[in-house]
Tab-separated table of C-alpha atoms in Angstrom:
chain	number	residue	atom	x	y	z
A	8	UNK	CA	164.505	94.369	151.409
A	9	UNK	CA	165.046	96.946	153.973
A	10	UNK	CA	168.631	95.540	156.114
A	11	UNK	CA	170.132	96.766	159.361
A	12	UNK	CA	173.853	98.168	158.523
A	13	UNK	CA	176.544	98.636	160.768
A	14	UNK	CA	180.039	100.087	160.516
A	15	UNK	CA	182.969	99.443	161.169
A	16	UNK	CA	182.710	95.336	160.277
A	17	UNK	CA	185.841	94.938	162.066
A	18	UNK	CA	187.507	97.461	164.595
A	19	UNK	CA	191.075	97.124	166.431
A	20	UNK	CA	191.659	99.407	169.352
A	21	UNK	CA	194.249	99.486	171.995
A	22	UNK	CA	192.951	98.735	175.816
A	23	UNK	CA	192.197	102.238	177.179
A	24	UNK	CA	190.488	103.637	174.303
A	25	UNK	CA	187.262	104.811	173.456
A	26	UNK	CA	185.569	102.952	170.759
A	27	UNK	CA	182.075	104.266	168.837
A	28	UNK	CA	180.628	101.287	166.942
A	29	UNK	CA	177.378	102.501	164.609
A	30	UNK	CA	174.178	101.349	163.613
A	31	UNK	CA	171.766	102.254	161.037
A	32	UNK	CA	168.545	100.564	161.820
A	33	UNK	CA	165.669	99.652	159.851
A	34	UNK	CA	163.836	102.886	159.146
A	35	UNK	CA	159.987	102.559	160.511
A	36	UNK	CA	161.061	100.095	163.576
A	37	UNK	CA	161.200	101.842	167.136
A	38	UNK	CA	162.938	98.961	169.232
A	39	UNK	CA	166.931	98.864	168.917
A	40	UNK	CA	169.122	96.666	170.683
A	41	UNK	CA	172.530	95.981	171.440
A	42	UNK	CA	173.986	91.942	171.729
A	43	UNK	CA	177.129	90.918	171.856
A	44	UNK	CA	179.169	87.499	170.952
A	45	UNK	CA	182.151	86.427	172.999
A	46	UNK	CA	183.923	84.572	171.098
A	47	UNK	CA	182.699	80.905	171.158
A	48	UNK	CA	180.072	81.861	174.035
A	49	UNK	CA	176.603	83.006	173.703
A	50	UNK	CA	175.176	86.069	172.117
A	51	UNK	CA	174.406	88.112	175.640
A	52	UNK	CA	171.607	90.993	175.488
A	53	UNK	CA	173.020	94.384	176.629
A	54	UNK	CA	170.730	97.286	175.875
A	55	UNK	CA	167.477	97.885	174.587
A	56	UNK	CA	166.546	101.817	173.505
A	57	UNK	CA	163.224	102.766	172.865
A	58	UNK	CA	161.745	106.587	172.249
A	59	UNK	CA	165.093	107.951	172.852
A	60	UNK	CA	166.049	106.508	176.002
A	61	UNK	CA	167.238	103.478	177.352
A	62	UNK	CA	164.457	101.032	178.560
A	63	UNK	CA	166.326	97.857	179.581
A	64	UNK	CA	169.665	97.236	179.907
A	65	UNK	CA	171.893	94.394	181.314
A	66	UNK	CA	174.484	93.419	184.021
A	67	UNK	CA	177.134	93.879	181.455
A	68	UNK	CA	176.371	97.447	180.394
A	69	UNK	CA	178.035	99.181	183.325
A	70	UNK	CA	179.154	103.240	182.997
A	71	UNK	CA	182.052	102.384	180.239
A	72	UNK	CA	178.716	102.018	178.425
A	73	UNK	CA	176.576	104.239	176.262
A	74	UNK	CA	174.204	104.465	173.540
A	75	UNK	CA	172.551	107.591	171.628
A	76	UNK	CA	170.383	108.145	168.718
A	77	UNK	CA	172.060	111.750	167.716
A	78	UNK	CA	170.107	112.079	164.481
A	79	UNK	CA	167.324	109.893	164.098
A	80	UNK	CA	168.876	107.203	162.186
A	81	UNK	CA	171.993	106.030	163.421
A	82	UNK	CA	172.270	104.223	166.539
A	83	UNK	CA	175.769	104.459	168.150
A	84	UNK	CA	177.613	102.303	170.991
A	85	UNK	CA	180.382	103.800	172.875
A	86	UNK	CA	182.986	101.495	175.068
A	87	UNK	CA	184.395	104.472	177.242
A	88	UNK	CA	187.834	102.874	178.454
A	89	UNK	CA	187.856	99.705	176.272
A	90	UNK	CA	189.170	96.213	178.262
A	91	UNK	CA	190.484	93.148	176.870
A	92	UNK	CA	187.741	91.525	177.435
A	93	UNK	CA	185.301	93.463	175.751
A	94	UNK	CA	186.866	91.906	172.427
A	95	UNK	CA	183.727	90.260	170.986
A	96	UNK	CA	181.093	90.702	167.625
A	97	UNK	CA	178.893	93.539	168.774
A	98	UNK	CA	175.462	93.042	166.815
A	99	UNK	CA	173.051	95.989	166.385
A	100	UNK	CA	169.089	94.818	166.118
A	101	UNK	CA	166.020	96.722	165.441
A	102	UNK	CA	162.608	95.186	166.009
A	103	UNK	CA	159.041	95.359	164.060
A	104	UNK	CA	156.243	93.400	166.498
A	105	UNK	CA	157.947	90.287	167.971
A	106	UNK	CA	160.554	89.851	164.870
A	107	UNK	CA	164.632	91.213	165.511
A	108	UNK	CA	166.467	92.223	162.683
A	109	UNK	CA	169.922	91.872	162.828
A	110	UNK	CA	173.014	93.672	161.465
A	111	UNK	CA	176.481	91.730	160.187
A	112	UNK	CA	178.006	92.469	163.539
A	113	UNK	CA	181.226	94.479	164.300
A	114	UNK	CA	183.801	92.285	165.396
A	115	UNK	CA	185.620	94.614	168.194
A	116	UNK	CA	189.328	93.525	168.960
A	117	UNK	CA	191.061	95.139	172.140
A	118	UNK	CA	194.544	94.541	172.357
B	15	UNK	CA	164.746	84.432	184.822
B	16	UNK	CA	164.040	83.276	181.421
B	17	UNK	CA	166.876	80.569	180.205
B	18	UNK	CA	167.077	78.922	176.955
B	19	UNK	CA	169.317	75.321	177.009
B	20	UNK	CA	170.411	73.412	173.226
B	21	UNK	CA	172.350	70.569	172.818
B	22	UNK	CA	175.975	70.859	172.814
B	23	UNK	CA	178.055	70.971	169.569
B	24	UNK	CA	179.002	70.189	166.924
B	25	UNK	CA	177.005	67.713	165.111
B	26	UNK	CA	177.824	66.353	162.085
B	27	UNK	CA	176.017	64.664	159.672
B	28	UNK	CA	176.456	63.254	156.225
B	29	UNK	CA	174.382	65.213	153.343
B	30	UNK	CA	170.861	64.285	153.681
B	31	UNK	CA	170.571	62.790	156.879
B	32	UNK	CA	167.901	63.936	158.895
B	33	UNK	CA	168.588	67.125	161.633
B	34	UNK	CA	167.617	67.584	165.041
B	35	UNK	CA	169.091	69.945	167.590
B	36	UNK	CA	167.002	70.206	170.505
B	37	UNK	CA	166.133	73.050	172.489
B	38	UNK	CA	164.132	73.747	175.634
B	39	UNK	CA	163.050	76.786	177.660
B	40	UNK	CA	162.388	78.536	181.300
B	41	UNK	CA	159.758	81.557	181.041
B	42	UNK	CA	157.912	82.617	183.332
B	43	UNK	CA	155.192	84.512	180.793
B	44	UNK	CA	154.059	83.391	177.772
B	45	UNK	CA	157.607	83.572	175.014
B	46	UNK	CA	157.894	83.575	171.330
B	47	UNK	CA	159.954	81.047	170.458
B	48	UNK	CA	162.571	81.606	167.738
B	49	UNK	CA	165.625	79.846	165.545
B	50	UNK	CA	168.631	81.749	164.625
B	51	UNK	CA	170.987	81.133	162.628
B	52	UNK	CA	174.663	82.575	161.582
B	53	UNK	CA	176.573	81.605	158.470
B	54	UNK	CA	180.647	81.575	158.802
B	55	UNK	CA	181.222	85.582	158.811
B	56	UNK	CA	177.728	86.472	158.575
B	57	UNK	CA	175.380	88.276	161.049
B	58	UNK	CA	172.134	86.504	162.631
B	59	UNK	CA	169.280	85.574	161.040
B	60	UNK	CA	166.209	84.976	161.784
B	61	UNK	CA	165.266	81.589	160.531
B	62	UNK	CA	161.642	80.533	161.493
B	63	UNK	CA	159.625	81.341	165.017
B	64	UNK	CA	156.339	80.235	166.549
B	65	UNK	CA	154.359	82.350	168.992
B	66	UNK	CA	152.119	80.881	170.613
B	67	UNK	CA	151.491	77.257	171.708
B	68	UNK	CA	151.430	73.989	168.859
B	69	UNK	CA	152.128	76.546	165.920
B	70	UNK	CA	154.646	74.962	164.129
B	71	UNK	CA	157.260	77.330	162.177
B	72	UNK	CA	158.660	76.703	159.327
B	73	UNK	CA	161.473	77.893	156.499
B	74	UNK	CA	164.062	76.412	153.947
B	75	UNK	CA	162.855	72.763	154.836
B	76	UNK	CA	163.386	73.621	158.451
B	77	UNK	CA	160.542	72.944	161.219
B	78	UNK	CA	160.368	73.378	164.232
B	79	UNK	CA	156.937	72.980	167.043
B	80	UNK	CA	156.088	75.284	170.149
B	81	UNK	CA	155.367	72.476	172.826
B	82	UNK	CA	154.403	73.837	175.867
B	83	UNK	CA	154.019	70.956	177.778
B	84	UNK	CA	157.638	70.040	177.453
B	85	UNK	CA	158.531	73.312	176.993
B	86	UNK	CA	160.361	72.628	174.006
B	87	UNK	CA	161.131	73.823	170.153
B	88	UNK	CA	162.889	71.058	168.756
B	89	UNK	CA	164.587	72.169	165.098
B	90	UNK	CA	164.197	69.231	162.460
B	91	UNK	CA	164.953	69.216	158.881
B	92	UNK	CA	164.633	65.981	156.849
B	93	UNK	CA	167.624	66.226	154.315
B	94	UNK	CA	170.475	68.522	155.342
B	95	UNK	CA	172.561	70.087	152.364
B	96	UNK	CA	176.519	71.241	152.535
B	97	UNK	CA	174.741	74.772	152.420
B	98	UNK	CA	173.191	74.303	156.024
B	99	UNK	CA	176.472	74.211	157.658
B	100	UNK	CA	176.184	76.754	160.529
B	101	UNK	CA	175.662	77.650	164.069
B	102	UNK	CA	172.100	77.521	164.955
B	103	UNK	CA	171.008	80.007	168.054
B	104	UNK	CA	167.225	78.991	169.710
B	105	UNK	CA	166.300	81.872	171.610
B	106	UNK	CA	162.733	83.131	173.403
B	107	UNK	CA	161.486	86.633	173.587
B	108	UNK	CA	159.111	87.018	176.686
B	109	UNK	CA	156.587	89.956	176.424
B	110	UNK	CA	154.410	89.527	179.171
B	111	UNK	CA	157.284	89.823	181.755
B	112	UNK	CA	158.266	93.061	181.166
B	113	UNK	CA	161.036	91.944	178.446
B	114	UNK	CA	160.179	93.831	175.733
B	115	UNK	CA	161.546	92.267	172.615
B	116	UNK	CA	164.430	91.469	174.134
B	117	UNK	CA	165.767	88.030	172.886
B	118	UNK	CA	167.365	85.162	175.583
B	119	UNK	CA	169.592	83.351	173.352
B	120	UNK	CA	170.884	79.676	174.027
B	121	UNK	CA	175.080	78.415	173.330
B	122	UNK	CA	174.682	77.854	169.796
B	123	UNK	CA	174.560	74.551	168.217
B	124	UNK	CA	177.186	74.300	165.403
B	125	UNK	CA	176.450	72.107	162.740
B	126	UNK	CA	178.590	70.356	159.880
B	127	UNK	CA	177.409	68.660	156.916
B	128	UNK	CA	179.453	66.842	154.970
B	129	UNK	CA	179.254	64.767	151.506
């Protein structure tokens, strides 16, 4: 059964630097999205990319924020200038119709 | 803006006892309604949804009905199992609105089940 797959599962990264976190969607879905997880808090929407550009994205995805789809497969997130408190499991989802599929998650630690 | 609200965590329950963790919604179109659910260390996923109105999902012994008048998608399972230990996300995806796919997620609802 086709899966989302994303890389690294865990990341550790001092405060200040930039951190890429990848994606590998589902291979005939269009819609990908980026959540993430504080811990112990909510899963919070923060991007939604469709044809190659972004076409929704949240109060939390300010500039330190970017996604791309460089090749046609992967789907990348970049934290610019990471913070402390953008420790949390990113999770990479790519949709078919109304149905999100979901990757394992990165869990991004800033210290 | 759309909101999703569950009952707080956890819950605990004995091996077979019967599950509810309730969930209610704010829309202002016409949402899917979906369960979620994460394993210790795993990702999300997806466990059963409803789309419109009175459809009833259903998956792994797990139910859960689309009530529009109380704008509500209650989960219920009738014997819970060690296995079913998780957190359990209810979340709505409103298309009409203008939200895409994008999924509204509520706290979480951890559950424990114990022999």
């Amino acid at each position: 059964e086709p899966e989302v797959t994303q890389t690294p599962s865990h990341q550790v990264t001092q405060m200040g630097q930039e951190v890429i976190l990848r994606c590998v969607p589902i291979s005939n879905h269009l819609y990908f999205y980026w959540y993430r997880q504080i811990l112990g808090q909510k899963v919070e929407f923060l991007v939604s990319f469709y044809n190659n550009e972004i076409s929704e994205k949240s109060e939390i995805f300010d500039d330190q924020f970017s996604v791309e789809r460089p090749d046609g497969s992967n789907f990348t997130l970049k934290i610019r200038s990471t913070k402390l408190e953008d420790s949390a499991m990113y999770f990479c989802a790519s949709v078919k119709d109304t149905e999100a599929f979901f990757g394992q998650g990165t869990r991004l630690t800033v210290v | 803006g759309d909101s999703v609200t569950q009952m707080e965590g956890p819950v605990t329950l004995s091996e077979e006892a019967f599950l509810t963790i309730n969930c209610t919604y704010t829309a202002t179109g016409y949402p899917s309604l979906f369960w979620y659910v994460q394993y210790p260390g795993e990702g999300l996923q997806l466990l059963l949804k409803a789309t419109k109105a009175d459809d009833k999902g259903s998956n792994k012994g797990f139910e859960a009905t689309y009530r529009k008048e109380t704008t509500s998608f209650h989960l219920e399972k009738g014997s819970v199992q060690v296995s079913d230990s998780a957190v359990y996300f209810c979340a709505l995806s409103d298309l009409l609105t203008g939200g895409g796919n994008k999924l509204t997620f509520g706290t979480g609802t951890q559950l424990k089940v114990e022999l």
